[in-house]
Amino acid sequence: MRIVNKRKFIRTITILLSIGIIGLIIMNKVYSNADIVYKEHYIYDGDTLWSIAEEQIANNEYFENKDIRYVIFELQNINNLKTSNLSGGNIIKIPVLK
């Protein structure tokens, strides 16, 4: 494919990129307007972040259709966990949509 008119090509690419960026900004604002609250989840012996993440994907609208690795990473970040090891008796925060 040969570009015949470079000006029109550059203008078209610029317009398409602008529309894409504006679309991303609008989508981000719509998603950001959802109220997020945190619920506390009591950790029992034998609980793992993997099992908690599976449960959240199935029952929590905030994590709906998310990859389990993303959910585990998110839970680690929210709760300032250095590792994925959990101790029974602790409490972690889990985000939910209000």
Tab-separated table of C-alpha atoms in Angstrom:
chain	number	residue	atom	x	y	z
A	1	MET	CA	0.000	0.000	0.000
A	2	ARG	CA	1.337	3.386	-0.964
A	3	ILE	CA	0.448	6.632	0.801
A	4	VAL	CA	-0.509	9.114	-1.896
A	5	ASN	CA	-1.299	12.160	0.212
A	6	LYS	CA	0.787	12.317	3.393
A	7	ARG	CA	-1.165	15.283	4.806
A	8	LYS	CA	-4.499	13.473	4.619
A	9	PHE	CA	-2.931	10.328	6.092
A	10	ILE	CA	-1.433	12.194	9.072
A	11	ARG	CA	-4.683	14.129	9.623
A	12	THR	CA	-6.723	10.899	9.549
A	13	ILE	CA	-4.386	9.146	11.990
A	14	THR	CA	-4.472	12.182	14.321
A	15	ILE	CA	-8.274	12.287	14.281
A	16	LEU	CA	-8.566	8.539	14.940
A	17	LEU	CA	-6.097	8.703	17.830
A	18	SER	CA	-7.926	11.706	19.304
A	19	ILE	CA	-11.255	9.883	19.142
A	20	GLY	CA	-9.675	6.816	20.776
A	21	ILE	CA	-8.136	8.856	23.606
A	22	ILE	CA	-11.396	10.726	24.247
A	23	GLY	CA	-13.246	7.402	24.305
A	24	LEU	CA	-10.825	5.996	26.871
A	25	ILE	CA	-11.178	9.080	29.069
A	26	ILE	CA	-14.973	8.872	28.964
A	27	MET	CA	-14.960	5.134	29.745
A	28	ASN	CA	-12.598	5.722	32.668
A	29	LYS	CA	-14.847	8.438	34.098
A	30	VAL	CA	-17.934	6.226	33.824
A	31	TYR	CA	-16.168	3.355	35.586
A	32	SER	CA	-14.710	5.697	38.210
A	33	ASN	CA	-18.153	6.959	39.240
A	34	ALA	CA	-19.030	3.598	40.779
A	35	ASP	CA	-18.883	3.788	44.559
A	36	ILE	CA	-16.371	1.350	45.969
A	37	VAL	CA	-16.516	0.302	49.600
A	38	TYR	CA	-14.495	-2.303	51.438
A	39	LYS	CA	-15.814	-5.248	53.368
A	40	GLU	CA	-13.784	-7.153	55.903
A	41	HIS	CA	-13.123	-10.827	55.317
A	42	TYR	CA	-12.045	-13.042	58.212
A	43	ILE	CA	-9.249	-15.480	57.352
A	44	TYR	CA	-9.679	-19.076	58.540
A	45	ASP	CA	-6.903	-21.662	58.719
A	46	GLY	CA	-6.414	-23.140	55.262
A	47	ASP	CA	-7.685	-20.074	53.376
A	48	THR	CA	-5.548	-18.978	50.442
A	49	LEU	CA	-5.642	-15.872	48.307
A	50	TRP	CA	-6.433	-18.158	45.379
A	51	SER	CA	-9.560	-19.567	47.061
A	52	ILE	CA	-10.676	-16.112	48.191
A	53	ALA	CA	-10.102	-14.735	44.679
A	54	GLU	CA	-12.159	-17.566	43.134
A	55	GLU	CA	-15.006	-16.806	45.538
A	56	GLN	CA	-14.833	-13.079	44.768
A	57	ILE	CA	-14.887	-13.605	41.009
A	58	ALA	CA	-18.030	-15.707	41.386
A	59	ASN	CA	-19.855	-13.515	43.934
A	60	ASN	CA	-18.446	-9.979	43.793
A	61	GLU	CA	-19.508	-7.626	40.995
A	62	TYR	CA	-16.282	-5.608	41.435
A	63	PHE	CA	-14.201	-8.587	40.256
A	64	GLU	CA	-16.702	-9.925	37.717
A	65	ASN	CA	-14.997	-11.328	34.576
A	66	LYS	CA	-11.509	-10.570	35.907
A	67	ASP	CA	-8.527	-12.906	35.673
A	68	ILE	CA	-7.766	-14.659	38.959
A	69	ARG	CA	-4.162	-13.418	38.899
A	70	TYR	CA	-5.422	-9.829	38.681
A	71	VAL	CA	-7.745	-10.389	41.655
A	72	ILE	CA	-4.926	-11.875	43.754
A	73	PHE	CA	-2.625	-8.984	42.832
A	74	GLU	CA	-5.354	-6.456	43.696
A	75	LEU	CA	-6.045	-8.086	47.077
A	76	GLN	CA	-2.321	-8.101	47.872
A	77	ASN	CA	-2.010	-4.399	46.998
A	78	ILE	CA	-5.104	-3.308	48.939
A	79	ASN	CA	-4.004	-5.185	52.048
A	80	ASN	CA	-0.261	-4.422	51.757
A	81	LEU	CA	0.615	-8.114	51.670
A	82	LYS	CA	4.219	-8.874	50.707
A	83	THR	CA	3.420	-12.533	49.962
A	84	SER	CA	0.303	-14.518	49.223
A	85	ASN	CA	0.586	-16.397	52.537
A	86	LEU	CA	-2.347	-15.832	54.893
A	87	SER	CA	-2.598	-16.516	58.607
A	88	GLY	CA	-5.798	-17.715	60.248
A	89	GLY	CA	-7.401	-15.083	62.442
A	90	ASN	CA	-6.366	-12.108	60.301
A	91	ILE	CA	-8.796	-9.852	58.474
A	92	ILE	CA	-8.369	-8.537	54.928
A	93	LYS	CA	-10.265	-5.817	53.086
A	94	ILE	CA	-12.093	-6.689	49.867
A	95	PRO	CA	-13.485	-4.009	47.513
A	96	VAL	CA	-17.153	-4.199	46.536
A	97	LEU	CA	-19.346	-1.944	44.435
A	98	LYS	CA	-21.899	-0.047	46.456
